[in-house]
Coordinates of C-alpha atoms and ligand atoms in Angstrom, one line a residue:
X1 CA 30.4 42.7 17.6
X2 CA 27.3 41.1 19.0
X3 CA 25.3 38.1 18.2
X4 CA 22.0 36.8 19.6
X5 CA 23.5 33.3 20.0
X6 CA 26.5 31.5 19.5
X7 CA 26.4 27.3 19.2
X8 CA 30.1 26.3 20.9
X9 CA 31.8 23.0 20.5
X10 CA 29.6 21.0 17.9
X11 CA 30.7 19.4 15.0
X12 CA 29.7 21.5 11.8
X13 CA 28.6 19.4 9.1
X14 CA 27.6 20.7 5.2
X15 CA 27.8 18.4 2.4
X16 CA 31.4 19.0 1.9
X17 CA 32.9 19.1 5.2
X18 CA 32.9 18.0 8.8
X19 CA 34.8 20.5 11.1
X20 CA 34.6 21.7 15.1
X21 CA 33.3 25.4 15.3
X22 CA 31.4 27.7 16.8
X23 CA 28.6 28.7 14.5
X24 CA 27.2 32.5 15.6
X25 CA 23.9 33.6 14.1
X26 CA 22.5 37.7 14.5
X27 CA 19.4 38.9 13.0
X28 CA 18.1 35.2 11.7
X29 CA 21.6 34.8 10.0
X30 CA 24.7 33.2 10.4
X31 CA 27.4 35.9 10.9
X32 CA 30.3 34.0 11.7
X33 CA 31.9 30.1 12.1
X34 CA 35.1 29.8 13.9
X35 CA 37.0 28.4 16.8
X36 CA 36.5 30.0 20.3
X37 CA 34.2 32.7 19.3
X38 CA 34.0 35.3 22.4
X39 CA 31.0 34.4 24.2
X40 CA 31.0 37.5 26.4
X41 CA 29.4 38.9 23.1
X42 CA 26.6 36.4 23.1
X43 CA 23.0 36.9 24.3
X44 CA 22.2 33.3 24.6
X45 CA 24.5 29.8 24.1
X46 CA 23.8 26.5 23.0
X47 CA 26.3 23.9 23.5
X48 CA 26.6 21.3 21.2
X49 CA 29.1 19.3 22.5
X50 CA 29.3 15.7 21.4
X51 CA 26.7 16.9 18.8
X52 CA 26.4 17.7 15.3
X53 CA 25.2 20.7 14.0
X54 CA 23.6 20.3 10.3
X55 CA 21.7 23.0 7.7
X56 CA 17.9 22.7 8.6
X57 CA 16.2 19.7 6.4
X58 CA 14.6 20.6 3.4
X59 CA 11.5 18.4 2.3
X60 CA 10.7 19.1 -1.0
X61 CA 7.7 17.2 -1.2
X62 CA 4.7 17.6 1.2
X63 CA 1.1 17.6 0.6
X64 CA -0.2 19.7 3.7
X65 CA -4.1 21.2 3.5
X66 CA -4.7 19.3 0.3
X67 CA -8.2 18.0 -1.1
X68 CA -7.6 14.0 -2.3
X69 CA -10.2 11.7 -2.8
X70 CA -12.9 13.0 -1.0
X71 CA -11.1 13.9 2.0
X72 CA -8.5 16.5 3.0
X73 CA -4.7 15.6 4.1
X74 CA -4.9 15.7 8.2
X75 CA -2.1 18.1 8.7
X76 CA -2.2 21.7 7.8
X77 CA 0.5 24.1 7.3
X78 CA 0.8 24.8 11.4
X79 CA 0.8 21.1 12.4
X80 CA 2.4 19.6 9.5
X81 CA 5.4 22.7 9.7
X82 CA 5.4 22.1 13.6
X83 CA 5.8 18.1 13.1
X84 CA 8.4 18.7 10.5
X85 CA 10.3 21.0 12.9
X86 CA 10.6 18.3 16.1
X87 CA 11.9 16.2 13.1
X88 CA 14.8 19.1 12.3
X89 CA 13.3 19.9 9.4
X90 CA 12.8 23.9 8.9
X91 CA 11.9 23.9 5.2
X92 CA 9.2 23.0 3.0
X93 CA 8.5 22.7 -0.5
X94 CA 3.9 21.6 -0.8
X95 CA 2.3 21.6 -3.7
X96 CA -0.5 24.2 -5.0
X97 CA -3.1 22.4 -7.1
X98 CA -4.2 24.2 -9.9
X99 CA -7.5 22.3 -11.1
X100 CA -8.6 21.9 -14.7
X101 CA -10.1 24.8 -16.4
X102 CA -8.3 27.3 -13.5
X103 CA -5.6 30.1 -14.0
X104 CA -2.1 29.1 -12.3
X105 CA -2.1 31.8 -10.1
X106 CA -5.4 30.5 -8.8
X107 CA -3.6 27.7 -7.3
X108 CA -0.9 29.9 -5.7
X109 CA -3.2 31.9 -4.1
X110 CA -5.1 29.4 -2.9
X111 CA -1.4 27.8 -1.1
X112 CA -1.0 31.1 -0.2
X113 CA -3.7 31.9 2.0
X114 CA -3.9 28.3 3.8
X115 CA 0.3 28.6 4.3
X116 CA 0.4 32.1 5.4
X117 CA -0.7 32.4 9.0
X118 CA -0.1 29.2 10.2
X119 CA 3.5 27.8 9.0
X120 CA 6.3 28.2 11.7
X121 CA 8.7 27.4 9.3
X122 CA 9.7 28.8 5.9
X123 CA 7.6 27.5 3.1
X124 CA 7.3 27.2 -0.9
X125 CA 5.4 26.1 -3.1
X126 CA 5.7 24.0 -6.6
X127 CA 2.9 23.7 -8.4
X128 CA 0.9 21.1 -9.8
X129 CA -0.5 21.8 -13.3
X130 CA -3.3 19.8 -14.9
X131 CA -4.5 22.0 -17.4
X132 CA -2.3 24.0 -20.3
X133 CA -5.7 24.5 -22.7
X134 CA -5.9 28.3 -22.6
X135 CA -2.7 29.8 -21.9
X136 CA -1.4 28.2 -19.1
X137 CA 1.9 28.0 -20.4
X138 CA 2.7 31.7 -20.2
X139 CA 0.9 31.5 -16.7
X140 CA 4.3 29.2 -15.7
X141 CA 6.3 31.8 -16.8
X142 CA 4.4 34.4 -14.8
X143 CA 4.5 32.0 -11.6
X144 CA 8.5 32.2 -11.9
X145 CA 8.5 35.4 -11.8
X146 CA 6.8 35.1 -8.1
X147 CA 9.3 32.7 -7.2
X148 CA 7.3 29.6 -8.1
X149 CA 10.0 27.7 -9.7
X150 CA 8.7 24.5 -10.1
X151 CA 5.6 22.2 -11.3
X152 CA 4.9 18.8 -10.9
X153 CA 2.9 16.9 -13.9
X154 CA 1.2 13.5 -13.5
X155 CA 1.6 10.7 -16.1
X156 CA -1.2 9.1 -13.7
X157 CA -4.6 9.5 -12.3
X158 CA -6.4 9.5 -15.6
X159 CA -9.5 12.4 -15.6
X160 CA -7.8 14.0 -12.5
X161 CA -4.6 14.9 -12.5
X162 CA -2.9 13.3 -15.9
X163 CA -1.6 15.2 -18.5
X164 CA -1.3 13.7 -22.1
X165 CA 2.7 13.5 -23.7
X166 CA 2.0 16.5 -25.8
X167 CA 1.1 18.7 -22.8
X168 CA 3.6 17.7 -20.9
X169 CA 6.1 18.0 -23.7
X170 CA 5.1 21.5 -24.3
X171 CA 5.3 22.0 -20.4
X172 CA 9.2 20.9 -20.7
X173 CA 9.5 22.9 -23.7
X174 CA 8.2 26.1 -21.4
X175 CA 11.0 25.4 -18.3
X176 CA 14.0 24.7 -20.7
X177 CA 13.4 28.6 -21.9
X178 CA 12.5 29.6 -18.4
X179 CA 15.0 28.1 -16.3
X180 CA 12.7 25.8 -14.1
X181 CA 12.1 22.5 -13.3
X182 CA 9.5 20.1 -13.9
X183 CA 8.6 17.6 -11.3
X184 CA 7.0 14.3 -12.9
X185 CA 5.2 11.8 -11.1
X186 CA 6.2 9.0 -13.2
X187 CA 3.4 5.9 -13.4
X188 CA 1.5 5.0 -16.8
X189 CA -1.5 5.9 -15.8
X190 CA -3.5 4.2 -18.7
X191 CA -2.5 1.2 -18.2
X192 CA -2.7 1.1 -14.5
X193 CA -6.2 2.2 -15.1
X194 CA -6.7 -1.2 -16.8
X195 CA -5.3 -3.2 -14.6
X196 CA -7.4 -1.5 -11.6
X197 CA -10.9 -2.3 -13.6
X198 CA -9.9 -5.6 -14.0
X199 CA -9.0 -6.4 -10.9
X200 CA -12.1 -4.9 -9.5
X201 CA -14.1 -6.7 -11.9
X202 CA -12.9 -10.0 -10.1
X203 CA -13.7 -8.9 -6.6
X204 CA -9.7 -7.7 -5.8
X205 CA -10.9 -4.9 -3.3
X206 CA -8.6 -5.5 -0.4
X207 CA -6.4 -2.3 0.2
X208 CA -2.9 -4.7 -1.1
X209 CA -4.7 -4.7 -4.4
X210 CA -3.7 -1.0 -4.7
X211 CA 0.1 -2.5 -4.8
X212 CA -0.7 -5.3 -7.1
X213 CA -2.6 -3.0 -9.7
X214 CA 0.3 -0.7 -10.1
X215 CA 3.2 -2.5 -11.6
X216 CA 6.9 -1.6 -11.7
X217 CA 7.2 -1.6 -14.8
X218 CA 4.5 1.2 -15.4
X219 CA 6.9 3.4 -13.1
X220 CA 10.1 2.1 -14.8
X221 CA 8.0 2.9 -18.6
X222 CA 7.0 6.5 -17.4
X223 CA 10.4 7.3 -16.1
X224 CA 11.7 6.4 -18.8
X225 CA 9.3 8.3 -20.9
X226 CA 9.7 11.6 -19.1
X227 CA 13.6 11.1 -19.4
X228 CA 12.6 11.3 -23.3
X229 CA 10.5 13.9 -23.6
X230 CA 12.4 15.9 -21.5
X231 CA 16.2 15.5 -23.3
X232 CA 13.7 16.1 -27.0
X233 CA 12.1 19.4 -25.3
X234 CA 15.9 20.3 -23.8
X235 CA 15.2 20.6 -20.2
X236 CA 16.2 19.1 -17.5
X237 CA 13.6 16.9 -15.1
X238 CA 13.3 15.8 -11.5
X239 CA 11.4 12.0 -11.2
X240 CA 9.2 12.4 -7.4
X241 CA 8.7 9.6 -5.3
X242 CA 11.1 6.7 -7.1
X243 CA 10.1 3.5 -5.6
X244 CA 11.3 0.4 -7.5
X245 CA 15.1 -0.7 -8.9
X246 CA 13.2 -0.9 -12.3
X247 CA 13.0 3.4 -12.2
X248 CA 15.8 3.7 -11.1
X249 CA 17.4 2.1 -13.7
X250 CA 16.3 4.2 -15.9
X251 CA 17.5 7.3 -14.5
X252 CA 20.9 6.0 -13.9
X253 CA 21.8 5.1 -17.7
X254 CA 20.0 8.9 -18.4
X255 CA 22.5 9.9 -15.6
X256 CA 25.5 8.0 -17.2
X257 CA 24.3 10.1 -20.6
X258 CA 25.0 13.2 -19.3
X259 CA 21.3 14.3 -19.3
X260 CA 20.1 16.9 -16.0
X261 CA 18.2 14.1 -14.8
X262 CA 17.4 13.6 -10.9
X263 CA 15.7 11.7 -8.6
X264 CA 14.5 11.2 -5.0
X265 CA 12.7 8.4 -2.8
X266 CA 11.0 8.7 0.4
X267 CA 12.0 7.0 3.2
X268 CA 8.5 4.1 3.2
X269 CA 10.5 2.8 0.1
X270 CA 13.7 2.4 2.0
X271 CA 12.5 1.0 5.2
X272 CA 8.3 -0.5 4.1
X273 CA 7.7 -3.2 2.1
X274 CA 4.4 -4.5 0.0
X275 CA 4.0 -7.1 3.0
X276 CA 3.0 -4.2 5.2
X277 CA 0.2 -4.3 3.0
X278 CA -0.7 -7.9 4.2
X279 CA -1.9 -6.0 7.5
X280 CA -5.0 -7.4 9.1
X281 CA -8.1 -5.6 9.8
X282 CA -8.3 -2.9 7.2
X283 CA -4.5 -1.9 8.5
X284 CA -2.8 -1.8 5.1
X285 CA -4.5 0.8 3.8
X286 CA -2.1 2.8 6.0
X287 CA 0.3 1.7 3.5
X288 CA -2.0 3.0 0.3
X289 CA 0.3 5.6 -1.6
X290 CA 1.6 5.7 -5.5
X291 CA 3.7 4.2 -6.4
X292 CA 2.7 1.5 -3.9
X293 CA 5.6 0.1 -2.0
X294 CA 7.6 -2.9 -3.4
X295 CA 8.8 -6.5 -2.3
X296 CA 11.8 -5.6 0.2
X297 CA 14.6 -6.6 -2.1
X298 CA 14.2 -3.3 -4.1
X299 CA 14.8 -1.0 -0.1
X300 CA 19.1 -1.9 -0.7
X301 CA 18.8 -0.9 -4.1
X302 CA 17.8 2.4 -3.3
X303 CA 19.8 2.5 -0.8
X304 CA 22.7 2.2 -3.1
X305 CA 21.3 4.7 -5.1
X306 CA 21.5 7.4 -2.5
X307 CA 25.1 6.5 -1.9
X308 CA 26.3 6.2 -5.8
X309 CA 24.3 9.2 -6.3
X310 CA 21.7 7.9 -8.9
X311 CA 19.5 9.2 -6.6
X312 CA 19.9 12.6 -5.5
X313 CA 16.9 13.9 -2.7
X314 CA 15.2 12.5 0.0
X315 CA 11.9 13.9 0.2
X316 CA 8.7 12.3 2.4
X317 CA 5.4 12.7 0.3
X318 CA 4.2 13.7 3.5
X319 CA 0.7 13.3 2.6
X320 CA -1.2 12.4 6.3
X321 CA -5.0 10.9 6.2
X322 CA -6.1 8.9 9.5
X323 CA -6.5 5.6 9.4
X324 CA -10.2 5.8 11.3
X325 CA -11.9 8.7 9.5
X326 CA -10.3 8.7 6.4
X327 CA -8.5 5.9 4.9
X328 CA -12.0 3.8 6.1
X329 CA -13.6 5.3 3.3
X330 CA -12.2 2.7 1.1
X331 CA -12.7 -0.5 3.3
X332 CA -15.0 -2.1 0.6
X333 CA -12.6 -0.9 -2.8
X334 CA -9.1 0.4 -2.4
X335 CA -9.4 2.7 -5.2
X336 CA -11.6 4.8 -2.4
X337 CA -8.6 4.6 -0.4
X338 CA -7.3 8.1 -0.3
X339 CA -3.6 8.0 -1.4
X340 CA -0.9 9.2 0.8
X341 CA 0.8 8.9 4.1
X342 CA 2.3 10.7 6.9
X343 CA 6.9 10.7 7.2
X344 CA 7.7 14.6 7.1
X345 CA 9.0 14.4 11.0
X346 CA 11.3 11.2 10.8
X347 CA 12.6 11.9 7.6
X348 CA 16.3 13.2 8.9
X349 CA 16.2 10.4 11.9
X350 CA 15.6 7.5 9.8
X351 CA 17.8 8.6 6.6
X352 CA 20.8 9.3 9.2
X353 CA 19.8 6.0 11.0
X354 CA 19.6 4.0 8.1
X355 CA 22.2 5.6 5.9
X356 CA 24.9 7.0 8.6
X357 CA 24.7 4.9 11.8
X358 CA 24.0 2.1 9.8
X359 CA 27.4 2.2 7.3
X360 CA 25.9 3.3 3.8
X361 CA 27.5 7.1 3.4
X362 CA 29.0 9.4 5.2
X363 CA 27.1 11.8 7.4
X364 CA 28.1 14.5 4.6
X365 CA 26.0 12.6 2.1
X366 CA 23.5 12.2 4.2
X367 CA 23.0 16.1 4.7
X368 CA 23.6 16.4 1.1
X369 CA 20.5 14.6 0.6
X370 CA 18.4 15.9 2.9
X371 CA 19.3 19.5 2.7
X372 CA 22.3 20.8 0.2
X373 CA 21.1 19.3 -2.7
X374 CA 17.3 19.9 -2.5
X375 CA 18.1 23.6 -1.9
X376 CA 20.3 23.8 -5.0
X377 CA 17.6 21.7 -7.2
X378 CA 15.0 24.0 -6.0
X379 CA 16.5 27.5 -6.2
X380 CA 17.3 27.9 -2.4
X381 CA 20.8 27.7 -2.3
X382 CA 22.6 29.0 -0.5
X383 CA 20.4 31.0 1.3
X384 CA 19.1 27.4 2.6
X385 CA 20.7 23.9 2.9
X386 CA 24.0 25.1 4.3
X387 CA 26.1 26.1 6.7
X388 CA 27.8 29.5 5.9
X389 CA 28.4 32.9 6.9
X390 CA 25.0 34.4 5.2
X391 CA 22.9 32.0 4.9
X392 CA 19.6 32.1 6.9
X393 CA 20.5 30.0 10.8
X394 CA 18.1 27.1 10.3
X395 CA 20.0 25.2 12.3
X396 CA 20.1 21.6 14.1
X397 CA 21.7 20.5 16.8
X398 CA 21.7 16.6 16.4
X399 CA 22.6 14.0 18.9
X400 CA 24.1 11.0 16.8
X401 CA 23.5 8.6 19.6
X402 CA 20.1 9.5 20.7
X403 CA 17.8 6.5 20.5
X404 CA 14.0 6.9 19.8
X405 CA 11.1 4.5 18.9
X406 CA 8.9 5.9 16.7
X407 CA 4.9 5.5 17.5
X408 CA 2.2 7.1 16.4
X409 CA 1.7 8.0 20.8
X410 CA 4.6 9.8 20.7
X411 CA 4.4 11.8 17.0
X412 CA 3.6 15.3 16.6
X413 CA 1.6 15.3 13.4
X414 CA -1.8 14.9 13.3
X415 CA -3.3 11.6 12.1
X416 CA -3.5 8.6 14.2
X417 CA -0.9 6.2 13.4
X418 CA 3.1 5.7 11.9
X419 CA 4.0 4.1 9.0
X420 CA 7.4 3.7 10.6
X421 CA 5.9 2.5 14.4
X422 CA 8.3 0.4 16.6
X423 CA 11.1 1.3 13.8
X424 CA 13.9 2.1 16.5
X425 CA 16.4 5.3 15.2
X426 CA 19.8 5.7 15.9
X427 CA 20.0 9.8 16.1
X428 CA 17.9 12.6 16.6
X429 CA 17.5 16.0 16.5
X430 CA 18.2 17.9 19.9
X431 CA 17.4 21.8 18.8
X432 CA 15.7 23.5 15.7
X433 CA 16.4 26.7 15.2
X434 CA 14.6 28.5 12.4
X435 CA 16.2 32.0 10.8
X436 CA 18.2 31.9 14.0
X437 CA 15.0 31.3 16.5
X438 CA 14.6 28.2 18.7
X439 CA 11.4 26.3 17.6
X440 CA 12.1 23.2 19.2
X441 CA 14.5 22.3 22.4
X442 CA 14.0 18.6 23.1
X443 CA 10.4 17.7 23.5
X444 CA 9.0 21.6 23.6
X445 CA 8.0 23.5 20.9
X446 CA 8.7 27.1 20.9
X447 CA 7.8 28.1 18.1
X448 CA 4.5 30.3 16.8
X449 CA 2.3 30.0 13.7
X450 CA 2.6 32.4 11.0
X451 CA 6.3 32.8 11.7
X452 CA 7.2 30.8 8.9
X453 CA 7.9 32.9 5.6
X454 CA 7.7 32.2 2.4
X455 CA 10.7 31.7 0.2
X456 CA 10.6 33.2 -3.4
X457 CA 12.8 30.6 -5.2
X458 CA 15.5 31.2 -7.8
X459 CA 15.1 29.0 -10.5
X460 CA 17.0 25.5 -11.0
X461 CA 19.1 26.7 -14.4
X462 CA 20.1 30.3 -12.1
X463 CA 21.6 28.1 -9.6
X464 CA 23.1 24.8 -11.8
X465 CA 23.8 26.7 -15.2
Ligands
URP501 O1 -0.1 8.7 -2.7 C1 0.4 9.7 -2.8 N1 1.7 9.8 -3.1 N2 -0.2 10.8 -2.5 C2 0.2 12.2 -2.7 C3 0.0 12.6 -4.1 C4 1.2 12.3 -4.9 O2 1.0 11.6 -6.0 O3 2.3 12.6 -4.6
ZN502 ZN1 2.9 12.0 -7.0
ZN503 ZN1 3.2 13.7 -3.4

């Protein structure tokens, strides 16, 4: 038998096991894992000696090619995909906006036609509903038909995005027949509201204001809301972008219940603190996202929560706007600050840094998080986020002891600065390979635009029951 290429002596690591094997991959596939697989029948080799070799990352939430306050996020699907890759991360999961008074579908096409020829890796969409007034429920059904599996709903951003309890009750009432999942991105929006006008009544417009206006406890009070309204609708829900110990709280107890509740941060919680925000010269609006970040203490209890699992997902909220162009727009009032910032390529380097070079887990927790269990949430399994004969080769080949300094001069994605710059990482990826194709090898990219495909998803009850 024949394979296009065989990776020899690395360490195979899924979220179960950690093993030395040859993995052998033919027609985008792996075909076989085992010891001393015959190389004569091998068109190409990679060795992976000393090296790991882990599923391809899976980042379920990015925001590439999207509209937000009066701007557009800086990367689009073939330099936010590309960036993502050099990170060893071959799968993503955006968001298509469906805008108030549209049909669903609307909003996949729309994905559709900015993803298509430009991704150069393999792509899905949820998608983000803010309008169920004239028969947009069925359309959710219709969308997970198409392999749209999932839909985020905002309990913030009054007037743009939020939806009221009853829709988003009904919502949850449509996935628990249909098998989905809803996403929720979990802030009280009405009273955050408040708390903004207020604040800009006294002449609070420095960009750290956006942090100060948008307490914990409205995250904790949402999260804890959408736990209820999902166990009353019977459906299960997945809580974006947990920032604070207060949320998480809440979804352990839920957890502890038995209820299908889940959870995932983003690496600016773990490693970014509010103080960021105390940035001279305009500089902490590179820190303006929501939830805002919190005082540091909070970054070990999420930590924890990754390990104990009250926390399932690492995702980045990749959502990139430059500092110069783009977050200036709201240097005399924060709330003109678009919202959002740029993570999707270190997400693997600094989870592994901070969670497996550093002592927290195991390096099999740490690919559970970034890969197994985001592909089994999100109907991908186990086609994606695994190693195994079958499943599609999005491969990496990571060194554990690779050092790298992260700087904006240095990044591949396209906006003009790092959250994360000077932050040194322990580990990094060496080669990507995508459906059994090398997109990245060290510092060049290989890869083409409009290779990526995308993924039709099962949905979350065909996979976990
Ligand atoms: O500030 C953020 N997080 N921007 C992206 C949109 C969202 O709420 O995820
Ligand atoms: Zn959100
Ligand atoms: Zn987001």
């Amino acid at each position: 038998m024949g394979f296009d290429t065989i990776i020899n002596n690395g360490s195979v690591v899924t979220a179960a096991d950690t093993y030395k094997a040859d993995v052998a991959i033919d027609g985008g596939k792996i075909v076989a894992i085992g010891k001393d697989l015959p190389r004569e029948n091998a068109t190409k080799m990679l060795d992976a000696s000393g090296k790991y070799v882990f599923p391809g990352g899976i980042d379920v939430h990015t925001h590439l090619d999207m509209p937000f306050g009066g701007t557009t996020s800086a990367d689009d699907f073939e330099t936010g995909t590309r960036a993502a890759a050099f990170g060893g991360t071959t799968t993503l999961i955006d968001f298509a906006i469906q805008y108030k008074g549209q049909p669903l579908r609307q909003a996949f096409d729309t994905w559709m036609e900015k993803a298509s020829r430009k991704a150069v890796c393999d792509y899905a969409f949820h998608c983000i509903v803010t309008d169920i007034s004239n028969g947009q429920l069925q359309q959710m059904n219709a969308l997970v038909g198409e392999g749209v599996t999932s839909f985020k709903l905002f309990m913030a951003y009054p007037g743009v995005f939020m939806l009221d309890d009853a829709s988003i009750f009904r919502a949850l009432q449509t996935t628990s027949k249909n098998g989905g999942l809803i996403c929720m991105h979990a802030e009280n929006g009405s009273a955050i509201d408040v708390i903004v006008q207020q604040a800009l009544a006294e002449g609070k417009k420095a960009p750290k204001y956006h942090a100060l206006t948008r307490p914990t406890t409205a995250e904790a009070e949402a999260v804890s809301r959408a736990i209820a309204l999902a166990e009353m609708a019977g459906a299960p829900i997945y809580i974006v972008h947990l920032s604070c110990n207060e949320a998480l709280e809440k979804v352990r107890e839920a957890r502890d219940r038995g209820l299908p509740v889940f959870a995932e941060t983003c690496p600016q919680y773990l490693y970014l603190s509010i103080e960021n925000m105390d940035a001279p010269d305009f500089e902490g609006a590179k820190y303006v996202f929501t939830p805002p970040l919190r005082e540091k203490w909070h970054q070990e209890k999420l930590w924890n929560g990754l390990k104990r699992d009250h926390l399932q997902v690492v995702s980045t909220d990749h959502c990139p706007f430059c500092f110069k162009e783009q977050k200036e727009l709201g240097r005399d009032d924060f709330t003109k600050i678009p919202n959002g910032g740029p993570g999707v390529e270190h997400r693997m380097s600094l989870i592994y840094s901070g969670g497996v070079a550093a002592g927290r887990f195991s390096v099999n927790r740490f690919v559970e998080l970034v890969a197994t269990t985001p592909a089994k949430l999100f109907g991908l399994y186990p086609r994606k986020g695994t190693i195994a004969v079958g499943s599609d080769a999005d491969l990496v080949i990571f060194d554990p002891k690779r050092e790298h300094t992260i700087s904006a001069k240095t990044h591949h994605m396209r906006v003009d600065y790092s959250m994360f710059e000077g932050i040194q990482v322990t580990g990094m990826p060496d080669v990507v390979l995508s459906r059994g194709r090398v997109v990245v090898d060290g510092e060049k990219f290989l890869g083409k635009a409009g290779q990526g495909e995308f993924l039709r998803r099962s949905t979350y009850s065909q996979i976990n029951g």
